Amino acid sequence: MVKLPTPQVTPAVETQTNGQTLTSAHGATVVVVVVVVVAVVVVVVVVVVVAVVVVAVVVVLVVVVAVVEIALVVIVVVVFVIIIVVVVVVVVVAAAVAVVVAVVVAVVEVVVVAVVVVVVVVVVVVVVVVLVVRINCEAATAQSDD
């Protein structure tokens, strides 16, 4: 069997501080406890700060996403309104153009018919006048031959 060395324990040394007697072993324990407490406090503070930063970043991201969503909805609504207005304007303009073209065509038809009627009447009158003159001339010629 292997015999392990026994640890050597040094006796605590007493020191006098402000009327209190402390031993060096107690002093070392106090330092270790203080270091551990400070380390725990630092870790807790770091964890809290990191948690606050993470929460702040998440809140900022949520707000940014909400603003972007609202902006996209507004853009889509504006685009749809513009499209609807353009379609309505195009339809109204097309209807107005169709009405104007129909009126112009109707007026042109009336004018053409009126011109044709006037031309026909003038031709008929000229033909009648020519026939009357011819008949009169023939009648006059026939009387003069007699």
XYZ file of C-alpha atoms in Angstrom:
146
model
C 0.000 0.000 0.000
C 1.250 3.432 -0.923
C 1.344 5.901 1.876
C 0.318 9.411 0.929
C 2.063 12.303 2.573
C 0.046 14.002 5.241
C -0.644 17.658 4.592
C 1.136 20.094 6.797
C -1.105 22.597 8.529
C 0.515 25.819 9.520
C -0.774 27.377 12.674
C -2.779 30.548 12.318
C -0.881 33.699 13.153
C -2.732 36.308 15.142
C -2.572 39.947 14.202
C -4.009 42.978 15.965
C -6.052 45.430 13.851
C -8.068 48.266 15.384
C -8.519 46.359 18.560
C -9.590 43.135 16.837
C -7.502 40.039 16.735
C -7.601 38.154 13.448
C -5.718 35.132 12.380
C -4.105 34.879 8.995
C -6.297 31.885 8.126
C -9.427 33.969 8.771
C -7.939 36.800 6.718
C -7.374 34.477 3.780
C -10.952 33.200 4.089
C -12.301 36.773 4.122
C -10.285 37.619 0.994
C -11.553 34.509 -0.801
C -15.153 35.272 0.194
C -14.803 38.889 -0.940
C -13.299 37.798 -4.276
C -16.083 35.259 -4.793
C -18.783 37.806 -3.891
C -17.251 40.414 -6.218
C -17.002 37.826 -9.005
C -20.649 36.817 -8.505
C -21.741 40.466 -8.490
C -19.736 41.153 -11.675
C -21.240 38.093 -13.379
C -24.767 39.115 -12.317
C -24.189 42.687 -13.524
C -22.796 41.460 -16.847
C -25.735 39.054 -17.297
C -28.240 41.817 -16.483
C -26.526 44.272 -18.851
C -26.429 41.680 -21.636
C -30.105 40.829 -21.014
C -31.060 44.519 -21.131
C -29.075 45.019 -24.350
C -30.669 41.931 -25.933
C -34.153 43.094 -24.927
C -33.430 46.588 -26.267
C -32.171 45.159 -29.577
C -35.261 42.928 -29.851
C -37.550 45.892 -29.126
C -35.750 48.019 -31.722
C -36.000 45.222 -34.280
C -39.711 44.752 -33.552
C -40.299 48.487 -33.974
C -38.273 48.559 -37.208
C -40.197 45.573 -38.587
C -43.505 47.196 -37.631
C -42.511 50.466 -39.310
C -41.371 48.614 -42.442
C -44.643 46.651 -42.541
C -46.674 49.840 -42.183
C -44.593 51.504 -44.906
C -45.119 48.529 -47.217
C -48.879 48.582 -46.601
C -48.970 52.313 -47.312
C -46.935 51.824 -50.496
C -49.225 49.011 -51.680
C -52.341 51.084 -50.947
C -50.892 54.119 -52.756
C -49.930 51.980 -55.764
C -53.415 50.430 -55.899
C -55.027 53.871 -55.642
C -52.789 55.167 -58.440
C -53.639 52.143 -60.591
C -57.360 52.586 -59.934
C -57.191 56.317 -60.705
C -55.241 55.667 -63.915
C -57.708 52.968 -64.999
C -60.690 55.213 -64.243
C -59.088 58.144 -66.094
C -58.270 55.931 -69.086
C -61.803 54.527 -69.162
C -63.366 57.991 -68.850
C -61.077 59.425 -71.533
C -61.785 56.462 -73.814
C -65.525 56.896 -73.302
C -65.257 60.627 -73.972
C -63.222 59.994 -77.127
C -65.767 57.405 -78.261
C -68.610 59.871 -77.708
C -66.740 62.632 -79.575
C -65.923 60.277 -82.447
C -69.554 59.124 -82.614
C -70.791 62.735 -82.669
C -68.238 63.696 -85.351
C -69.199 60.658 -87.450
C -72.893 61.499 -87.075
C -72.301 65.139 -88.063
C -70.186 64.068 -91.046
C -72.910 61.634 -92.106
C -75.564 64.368 -91.875
C -73.369 66.793 -93.811
C -72.612 64.193 -96.504
C -76.304 63.301 -96.838
C -77.209 66.990 -97.024
C -74.557 67.621 -99.686
C -75.762 64.624 -101.689
C -79.375 65.818 -101.425
C -78.387 69.339 -102.527
C -76.341 67.953 -105.430
C -79.226 65.690 -106.506
C -81.700 68.584 -106.268
C -79.371 70.864 -108.259
C -78.865 68.168 -110.924
C -82.601 67.556 -111.150
C -83.295 71.292 -111.410
C -80.610 71.690 -114.089
C -81.973 68.704 -116.025
C -85.512 70.045 -115.768
C -84.380 73.529 -116.845
C -82.414 72.070 -119.758
C -85.382 69.948 -120.818
C -87.760 72.892 -120.548
C -85.418 75.081 -122.561
C -84.967 72.362 -125.161
C -88.681 71.764 -125.425
C -89.260 75.506 -125.773
C -86.523 75.770 -128.357
C -87.975 72.874 -130.374
C -91.437 74.337 -130.075
C -90.142 77.701 -131.220
C -88.262 76.072 -134.063
C -91.343 74.097 -135.105
C -93.469 77.255 -135.134
C -90.956 79.126 -137.153
C -90.811 76.306 -139.739
C -94.543 76.470 -140.226
